[in-house]
Tab-separated table of C-alpha atoms and ligand atoms in Angstrom:
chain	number	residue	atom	x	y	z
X	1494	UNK	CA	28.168	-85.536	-1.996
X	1495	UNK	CA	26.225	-87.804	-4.369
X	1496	UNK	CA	26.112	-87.525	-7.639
X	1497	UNK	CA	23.230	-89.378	-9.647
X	1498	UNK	CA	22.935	-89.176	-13.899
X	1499	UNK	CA	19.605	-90.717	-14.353
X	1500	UNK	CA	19.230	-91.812	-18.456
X	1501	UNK	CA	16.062	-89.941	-20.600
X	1502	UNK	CA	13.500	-92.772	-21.456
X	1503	UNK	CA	11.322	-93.446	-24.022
X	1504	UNK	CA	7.991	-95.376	-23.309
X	1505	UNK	CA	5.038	-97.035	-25.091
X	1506	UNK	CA	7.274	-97.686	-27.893
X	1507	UNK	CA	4.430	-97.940	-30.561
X	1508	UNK	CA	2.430	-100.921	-29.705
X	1509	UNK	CA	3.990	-101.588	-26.098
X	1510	UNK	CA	1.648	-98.651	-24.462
X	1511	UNK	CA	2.137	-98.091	-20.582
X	1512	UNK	CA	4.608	-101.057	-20.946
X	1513	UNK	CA	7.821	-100.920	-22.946
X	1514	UNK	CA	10.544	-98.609	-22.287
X	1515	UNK	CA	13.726	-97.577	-23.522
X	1516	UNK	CA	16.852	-95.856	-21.754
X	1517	UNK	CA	18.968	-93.118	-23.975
X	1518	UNK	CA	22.625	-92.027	-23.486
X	1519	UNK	CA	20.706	-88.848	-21.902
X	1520	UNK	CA	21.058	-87.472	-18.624
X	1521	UNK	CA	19.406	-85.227	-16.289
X	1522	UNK	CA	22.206	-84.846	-13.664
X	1523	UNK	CA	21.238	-84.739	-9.375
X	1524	UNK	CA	23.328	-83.533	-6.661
X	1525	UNK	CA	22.804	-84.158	-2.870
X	1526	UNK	CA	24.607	-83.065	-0.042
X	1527	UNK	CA	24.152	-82.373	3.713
X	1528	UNK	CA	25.346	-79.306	4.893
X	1529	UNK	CA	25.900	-78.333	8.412
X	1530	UNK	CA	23.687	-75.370	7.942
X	1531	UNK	CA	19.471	-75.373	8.202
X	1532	UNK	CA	18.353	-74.655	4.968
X	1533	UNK	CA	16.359	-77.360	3.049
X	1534	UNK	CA	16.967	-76.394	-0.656
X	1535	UNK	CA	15.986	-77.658	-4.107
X	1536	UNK	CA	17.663	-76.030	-7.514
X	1537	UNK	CA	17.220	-76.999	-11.242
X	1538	UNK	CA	18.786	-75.444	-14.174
X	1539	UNK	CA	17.801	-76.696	-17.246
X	1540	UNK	CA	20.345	-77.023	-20.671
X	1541	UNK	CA	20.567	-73.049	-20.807
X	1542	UNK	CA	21.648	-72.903	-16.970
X	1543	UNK	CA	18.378	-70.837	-16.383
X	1544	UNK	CA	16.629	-71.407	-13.313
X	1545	UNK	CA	13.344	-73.832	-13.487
X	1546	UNK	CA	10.665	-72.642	-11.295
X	1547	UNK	CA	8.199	-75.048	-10.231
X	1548	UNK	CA	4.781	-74.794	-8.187
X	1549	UNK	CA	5.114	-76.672	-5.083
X	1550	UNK	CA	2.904	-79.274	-6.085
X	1551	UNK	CA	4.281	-79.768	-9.534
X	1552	UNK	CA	8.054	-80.440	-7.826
X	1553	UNK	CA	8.656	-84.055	-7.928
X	1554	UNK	CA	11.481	-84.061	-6.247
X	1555	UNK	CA	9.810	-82.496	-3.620
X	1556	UNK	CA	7.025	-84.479	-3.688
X	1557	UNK	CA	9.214	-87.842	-3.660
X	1558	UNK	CA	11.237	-86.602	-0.654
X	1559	UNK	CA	7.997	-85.903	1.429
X	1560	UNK	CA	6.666	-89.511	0.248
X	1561	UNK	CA	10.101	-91.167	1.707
X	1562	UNK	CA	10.020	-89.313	4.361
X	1563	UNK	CA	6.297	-90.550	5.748
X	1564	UNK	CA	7.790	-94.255	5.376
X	1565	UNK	CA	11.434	-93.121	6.881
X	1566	UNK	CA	10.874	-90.355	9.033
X	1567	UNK	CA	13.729	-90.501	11.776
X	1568	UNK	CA	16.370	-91.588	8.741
X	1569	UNK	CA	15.842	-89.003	6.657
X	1570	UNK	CA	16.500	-85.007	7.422
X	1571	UNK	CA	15.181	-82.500	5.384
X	1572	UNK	CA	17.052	-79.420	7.170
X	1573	UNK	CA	20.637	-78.962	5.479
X	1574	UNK	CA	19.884	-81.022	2.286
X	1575	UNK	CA	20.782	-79.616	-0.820
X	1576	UNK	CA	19.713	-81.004	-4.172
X	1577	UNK	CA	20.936	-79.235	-7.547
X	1578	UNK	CA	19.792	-80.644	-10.412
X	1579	UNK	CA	20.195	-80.105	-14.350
X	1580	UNK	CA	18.163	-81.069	-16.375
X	1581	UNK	CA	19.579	-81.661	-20.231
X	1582	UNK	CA	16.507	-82.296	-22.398
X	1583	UNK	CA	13.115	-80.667	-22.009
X	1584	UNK	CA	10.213	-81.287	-19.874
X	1585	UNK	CA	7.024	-82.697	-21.306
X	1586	UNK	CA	8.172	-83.701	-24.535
X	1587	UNK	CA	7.534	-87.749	-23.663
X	1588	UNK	CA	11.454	-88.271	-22.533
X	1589	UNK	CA	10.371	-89.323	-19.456
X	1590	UNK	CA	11.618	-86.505	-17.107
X	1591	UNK	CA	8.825	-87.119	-14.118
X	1592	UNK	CA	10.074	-90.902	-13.964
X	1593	UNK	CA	13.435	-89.357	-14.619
X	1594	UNK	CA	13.012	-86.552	-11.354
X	1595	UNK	CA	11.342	-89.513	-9.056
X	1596	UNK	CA	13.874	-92.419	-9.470
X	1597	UNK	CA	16.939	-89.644	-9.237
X	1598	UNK	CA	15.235	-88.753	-6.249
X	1599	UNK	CA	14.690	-92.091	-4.811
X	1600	UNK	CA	17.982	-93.279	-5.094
X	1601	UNK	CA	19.552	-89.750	-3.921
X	1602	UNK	CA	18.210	-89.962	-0.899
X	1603	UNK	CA	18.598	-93.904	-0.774
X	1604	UNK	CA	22.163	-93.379	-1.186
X	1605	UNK	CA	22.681	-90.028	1.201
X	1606	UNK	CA	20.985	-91.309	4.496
X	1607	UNK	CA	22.264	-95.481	3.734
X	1608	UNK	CA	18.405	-96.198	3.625
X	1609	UNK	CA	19.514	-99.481	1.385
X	1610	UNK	CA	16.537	-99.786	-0.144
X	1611	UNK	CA	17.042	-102.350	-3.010
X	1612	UNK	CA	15.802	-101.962	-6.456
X	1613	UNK	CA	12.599	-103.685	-6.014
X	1614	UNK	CA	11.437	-101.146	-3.169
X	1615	UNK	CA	12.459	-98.470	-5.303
X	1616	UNK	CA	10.241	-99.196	-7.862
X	1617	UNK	CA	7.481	-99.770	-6.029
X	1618	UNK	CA	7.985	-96.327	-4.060
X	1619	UNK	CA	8.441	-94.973	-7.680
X	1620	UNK	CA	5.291	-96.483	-8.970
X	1621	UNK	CA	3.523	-95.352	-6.586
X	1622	UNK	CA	4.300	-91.907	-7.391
X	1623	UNK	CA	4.615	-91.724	-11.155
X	1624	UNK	CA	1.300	-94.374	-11.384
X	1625	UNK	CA	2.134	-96.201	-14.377
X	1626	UNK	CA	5.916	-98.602	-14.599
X	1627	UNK	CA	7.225	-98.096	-18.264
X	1628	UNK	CA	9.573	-94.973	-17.697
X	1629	UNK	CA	10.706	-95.763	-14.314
X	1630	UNK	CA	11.788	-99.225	-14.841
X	1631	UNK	CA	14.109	-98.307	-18.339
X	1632	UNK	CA	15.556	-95.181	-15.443
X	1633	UNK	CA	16.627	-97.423	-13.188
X	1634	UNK	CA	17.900	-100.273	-15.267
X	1635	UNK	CA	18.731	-98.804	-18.558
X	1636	UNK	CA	17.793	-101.374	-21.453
X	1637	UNK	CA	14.978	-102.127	-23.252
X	1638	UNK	CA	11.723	-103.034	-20.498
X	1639	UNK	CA	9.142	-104.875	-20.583
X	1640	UNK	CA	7.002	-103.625	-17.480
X	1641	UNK	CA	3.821	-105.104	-16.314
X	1642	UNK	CA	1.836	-104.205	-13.215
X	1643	UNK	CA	-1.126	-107.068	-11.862
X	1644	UNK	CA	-2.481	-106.709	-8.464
X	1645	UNK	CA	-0.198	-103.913	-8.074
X	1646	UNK	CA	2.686	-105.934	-7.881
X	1647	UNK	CA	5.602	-104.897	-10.471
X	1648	UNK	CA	7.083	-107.382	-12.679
X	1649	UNK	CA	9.470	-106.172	-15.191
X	1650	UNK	CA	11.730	-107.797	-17.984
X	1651	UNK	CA	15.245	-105.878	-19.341
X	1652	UNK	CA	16.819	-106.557	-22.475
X	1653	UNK	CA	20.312	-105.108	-23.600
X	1654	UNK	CA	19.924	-103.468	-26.886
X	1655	UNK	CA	22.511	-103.941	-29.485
X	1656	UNK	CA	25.178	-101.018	-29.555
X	1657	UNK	CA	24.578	-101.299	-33.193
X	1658	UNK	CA	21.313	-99.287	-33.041
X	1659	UNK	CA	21.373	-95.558	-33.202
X	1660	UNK	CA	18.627	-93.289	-32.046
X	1661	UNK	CA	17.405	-89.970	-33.179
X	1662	UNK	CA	15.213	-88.290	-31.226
X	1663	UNK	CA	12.851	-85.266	-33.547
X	1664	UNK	CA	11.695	-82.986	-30.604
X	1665	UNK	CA	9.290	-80.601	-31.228
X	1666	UNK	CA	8.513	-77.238	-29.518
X	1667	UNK	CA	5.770	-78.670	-28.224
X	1668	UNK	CA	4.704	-79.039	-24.807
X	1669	UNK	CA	2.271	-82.089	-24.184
X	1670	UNK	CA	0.787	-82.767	-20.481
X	1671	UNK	CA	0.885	-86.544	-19.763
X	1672	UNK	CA	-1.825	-86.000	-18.012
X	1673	UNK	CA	-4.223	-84.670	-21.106
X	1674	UNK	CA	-2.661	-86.447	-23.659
X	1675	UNK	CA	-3.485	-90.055	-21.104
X	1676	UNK	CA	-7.856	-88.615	-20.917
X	1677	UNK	CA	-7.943	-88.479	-24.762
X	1678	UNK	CA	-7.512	-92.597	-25.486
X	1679	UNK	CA	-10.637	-92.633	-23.233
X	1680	UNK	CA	-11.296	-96.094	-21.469
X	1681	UNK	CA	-12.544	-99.025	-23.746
X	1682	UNK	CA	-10.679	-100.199	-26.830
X	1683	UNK	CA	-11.992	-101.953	-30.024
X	1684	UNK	CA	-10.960	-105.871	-30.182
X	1685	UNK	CA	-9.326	-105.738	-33.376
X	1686	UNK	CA	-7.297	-102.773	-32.185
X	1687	UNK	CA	-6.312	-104.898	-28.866
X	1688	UNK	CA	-5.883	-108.112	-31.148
X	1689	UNK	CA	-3.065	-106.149	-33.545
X	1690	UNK	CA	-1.586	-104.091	-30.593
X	1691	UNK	CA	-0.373	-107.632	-28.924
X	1692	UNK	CA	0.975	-109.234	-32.229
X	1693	UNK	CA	2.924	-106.278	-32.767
X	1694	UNK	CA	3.938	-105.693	-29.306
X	1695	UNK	CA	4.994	-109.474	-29.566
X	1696	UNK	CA	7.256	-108.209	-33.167
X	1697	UNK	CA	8.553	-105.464	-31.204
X	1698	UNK	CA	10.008	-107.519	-28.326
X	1699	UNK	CA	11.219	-110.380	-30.782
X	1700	UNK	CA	12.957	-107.432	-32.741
X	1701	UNK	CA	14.632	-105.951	-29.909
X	1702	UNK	CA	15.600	-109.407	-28.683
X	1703	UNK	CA	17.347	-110.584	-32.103
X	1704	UNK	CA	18.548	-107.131	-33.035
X	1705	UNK	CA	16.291	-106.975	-35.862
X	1706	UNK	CA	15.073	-103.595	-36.937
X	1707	UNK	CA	12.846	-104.947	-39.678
X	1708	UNK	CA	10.565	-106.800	-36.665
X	1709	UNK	CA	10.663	-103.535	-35.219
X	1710	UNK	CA	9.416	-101.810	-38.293
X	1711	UNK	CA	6.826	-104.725	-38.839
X	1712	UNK	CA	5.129	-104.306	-35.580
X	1713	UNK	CA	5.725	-100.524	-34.725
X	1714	UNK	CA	2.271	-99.761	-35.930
X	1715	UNK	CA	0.040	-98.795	-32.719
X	1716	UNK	CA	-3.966	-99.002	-32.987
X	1717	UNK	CA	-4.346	-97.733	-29.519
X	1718	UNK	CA	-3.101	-94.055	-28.503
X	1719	UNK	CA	-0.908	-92.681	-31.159
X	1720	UNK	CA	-3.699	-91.541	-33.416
X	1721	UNK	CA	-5.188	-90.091	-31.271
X	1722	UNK	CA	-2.269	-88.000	-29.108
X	1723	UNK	CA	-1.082	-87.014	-32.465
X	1724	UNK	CA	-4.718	-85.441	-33.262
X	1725	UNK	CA	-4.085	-82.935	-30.259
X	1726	UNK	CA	-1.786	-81.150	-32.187
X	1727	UNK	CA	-2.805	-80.323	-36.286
X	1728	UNK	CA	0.881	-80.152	-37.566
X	1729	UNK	CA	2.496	-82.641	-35.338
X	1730	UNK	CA	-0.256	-85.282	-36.627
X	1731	UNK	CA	0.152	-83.947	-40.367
X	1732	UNK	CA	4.023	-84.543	-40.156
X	1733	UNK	CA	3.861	-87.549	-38.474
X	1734	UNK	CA	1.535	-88.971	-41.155
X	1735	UNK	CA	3.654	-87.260	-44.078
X	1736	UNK	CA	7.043	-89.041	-43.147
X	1737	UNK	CA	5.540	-92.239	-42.541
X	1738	UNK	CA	4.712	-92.208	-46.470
X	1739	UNK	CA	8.664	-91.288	-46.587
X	1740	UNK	CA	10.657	-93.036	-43.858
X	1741	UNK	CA	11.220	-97.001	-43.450
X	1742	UNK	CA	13.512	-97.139	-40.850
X	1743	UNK	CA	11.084	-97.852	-37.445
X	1744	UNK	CA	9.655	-94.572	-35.670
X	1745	UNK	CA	6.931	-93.918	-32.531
X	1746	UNK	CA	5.601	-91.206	-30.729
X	1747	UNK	CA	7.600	-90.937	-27.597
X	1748	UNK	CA	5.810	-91.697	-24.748
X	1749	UNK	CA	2.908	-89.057	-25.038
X	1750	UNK	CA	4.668	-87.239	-27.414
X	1751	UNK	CA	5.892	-84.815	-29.055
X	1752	UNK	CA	9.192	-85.995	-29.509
X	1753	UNK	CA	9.289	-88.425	-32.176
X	1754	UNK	CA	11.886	-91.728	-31.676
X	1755	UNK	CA	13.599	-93.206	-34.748
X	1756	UNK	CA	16.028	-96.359	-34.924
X	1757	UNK	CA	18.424	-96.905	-37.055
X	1758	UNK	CA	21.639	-99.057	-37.981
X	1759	UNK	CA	22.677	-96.401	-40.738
X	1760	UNK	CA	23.396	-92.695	-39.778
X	1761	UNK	CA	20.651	-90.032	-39.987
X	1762	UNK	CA	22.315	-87.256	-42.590
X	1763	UNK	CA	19.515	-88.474	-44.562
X	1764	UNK	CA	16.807	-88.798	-43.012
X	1765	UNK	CA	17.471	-85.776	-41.220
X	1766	UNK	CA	16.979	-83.308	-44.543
X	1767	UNK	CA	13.421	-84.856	-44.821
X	1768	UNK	CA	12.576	-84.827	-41.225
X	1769	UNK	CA	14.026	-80.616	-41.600
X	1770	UNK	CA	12.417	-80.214	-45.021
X	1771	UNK	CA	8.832	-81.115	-43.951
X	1772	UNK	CA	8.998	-79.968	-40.259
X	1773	UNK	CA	9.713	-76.223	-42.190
X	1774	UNK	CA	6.725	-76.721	-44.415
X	1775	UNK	CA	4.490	-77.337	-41.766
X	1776	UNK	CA	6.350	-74.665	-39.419
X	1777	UNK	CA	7.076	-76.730	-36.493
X	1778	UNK	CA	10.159	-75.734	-34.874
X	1779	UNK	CA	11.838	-78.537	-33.404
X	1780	UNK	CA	15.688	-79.729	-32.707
X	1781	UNK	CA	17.275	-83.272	-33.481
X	1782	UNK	CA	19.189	-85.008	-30.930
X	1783	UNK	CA	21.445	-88.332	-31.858
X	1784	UNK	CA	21.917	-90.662	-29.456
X	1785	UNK	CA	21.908	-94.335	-28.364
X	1786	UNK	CA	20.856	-96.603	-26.517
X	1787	UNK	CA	21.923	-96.953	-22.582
X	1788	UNK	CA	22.128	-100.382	-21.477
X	1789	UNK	CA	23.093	-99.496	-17.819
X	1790	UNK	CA	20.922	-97.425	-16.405
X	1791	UNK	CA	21.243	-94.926	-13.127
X	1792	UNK	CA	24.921	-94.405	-12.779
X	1793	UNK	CA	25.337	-93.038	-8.849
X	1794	UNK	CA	29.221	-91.769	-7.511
X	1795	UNK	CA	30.053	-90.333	-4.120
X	1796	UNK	CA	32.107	-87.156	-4.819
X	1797	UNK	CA	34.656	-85.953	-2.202
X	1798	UNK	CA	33.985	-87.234	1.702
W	3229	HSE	N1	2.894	-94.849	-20.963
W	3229	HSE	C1	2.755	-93.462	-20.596
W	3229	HSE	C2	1.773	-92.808	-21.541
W	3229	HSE	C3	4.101	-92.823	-20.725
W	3229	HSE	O1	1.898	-93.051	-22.736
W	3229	HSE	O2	0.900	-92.079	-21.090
W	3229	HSE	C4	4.096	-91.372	-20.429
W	3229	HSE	O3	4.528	-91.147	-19.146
């Protein structure tokens, strides 16, 4: 059997939209095994161990398996596989769990029928499902990323981030589609707005790079989706706008939201009161998660023969 933990990611990181990525000590966990029996079977739990139900065409799993198998038909064989999966943070809250389901899925099966497809073929069969690089690159490789993608070719950058820097993740009860929340930045951008997204994309980086949170915090601001993801929900927006009056340490909207990322060197105890005091006077209902950083990325064992 193979056993795959494939880390949570957080994209867009601010300024860094459809490019920068970070991994989180996180895991959704996969299982895959052959048995000597027919059935083809697919089974997530999620934190609760309660069974999650997808439509067929919402399965990525399913729908990565049936992509491998048009470019490896006679290696791979649906009838006897078995793939359990748990999933350990929530679906659509911008943690990356579509990049998360694809490159578990990827490298499952990779590993299962010795396909040896390297790392570069797996991102561009993962690309090719998820459509944009910035989660599946962090999945794979753990790190901070730095994904680009010209002429559809992949080229991606990954940076070890300091053990020093602790991560709290503010997740609402909020479900956003990736999908919706991607139509509302439309398609053209203002040139000031692209002008100040690249010098602070440029702060990011250099922060990451020299460990320095106050770069981080310098160029976290975003002028191209934030604003307006976080107007597609009234009280999400309201808090978000509320603790940035309140909160220095550096903060985004995860991926398309609604979790909310912060990074800190200090613990949270504080900054968790305010971030419970004013999430309970806007009534969102939400959990905290501490975490950090993971610098490795897909961890894979063989368990038993
Ligand atoms: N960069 C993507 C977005 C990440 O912000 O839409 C979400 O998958």
């Amino acid at each position: 059997m193979i056993k795959i933990k494939v880390p949570a990611t957080s994209a867009n990181l601010g300024p860094g939209y459809d490019s920068f990525g970070l991994a989180l000590n996180l895991f959704n966990i996969y299982e895959f095994s052959q048995k000597k029996d027919d059935q083809f079977n697919i089974s997530i739990k999620d934190s609760n161990n309660k069974i999650v139900n997808f439509k067929k065409e919402d399965n990525l799993i399913l729908k990565t398996l049936l992509t491998m198998k048009e470019y490896y038909p006679d290696q791979i064989e649906t009838k006897g596989l078995k793939i359990k999966v748990d999933l350990n943070y929530p679906l659509d809250r911008g943690l990356g769990s579509s990049a998360n389901a694809i490159i578990g899925t990827l490298c499952g099966i990779n590993e299962i029928f010795n396909l040896e497809l390297n790392n570069k073929k797996i991102l561009d069969l993962a690309l090719q499902i998820e459509g944009h690089p910035d989660n599946i690159v962090p999945a794979l490789l753990g790190g901070f990323t730095i994904s680009q993608v010209e002429k559809r070719q992949l080229n991606y950058e990954k940076f070890p981030v300091s053990k020093k820097i602790n991560i709290l993740l503010f997740i609402p009860n909020l479900e956003i589609k990736t999908k919706n929340a991607r139509k509302i930045i439309g398609t053209k951008i203002d040139i000031n707005a692209a002008s100040q997204n690249i010098a602070n994309a440029s702060l990011v980086t250099a922060g990451f790079i020299k460990n320095d949170l106050d770069l981080i915090k310098k160029g976290s601001k975003d002028y191209i989706h934030q604003k307006k993801r976080l107007s597609l929900n009234n009280k999400l927006n309201m808090f978000f706008n509320e603790i940035s009056k309140m909160i220095e340490i550096p903060f985004f909207l995860s991926g398309s939201g609604s979790t909310i990322i912060f990074l800190s060197k200090k613990d949270f105890t504080e900054k968790e009161e305010i971030l419970k005091m004013k999430a309970k006077d806007l009534g969102i209902v939400n959990y905290l998660i501490e975490t950090q950083v993971n610098n490795q990325g897909i961890i894979i064992n063989k368990v038993g023969d």
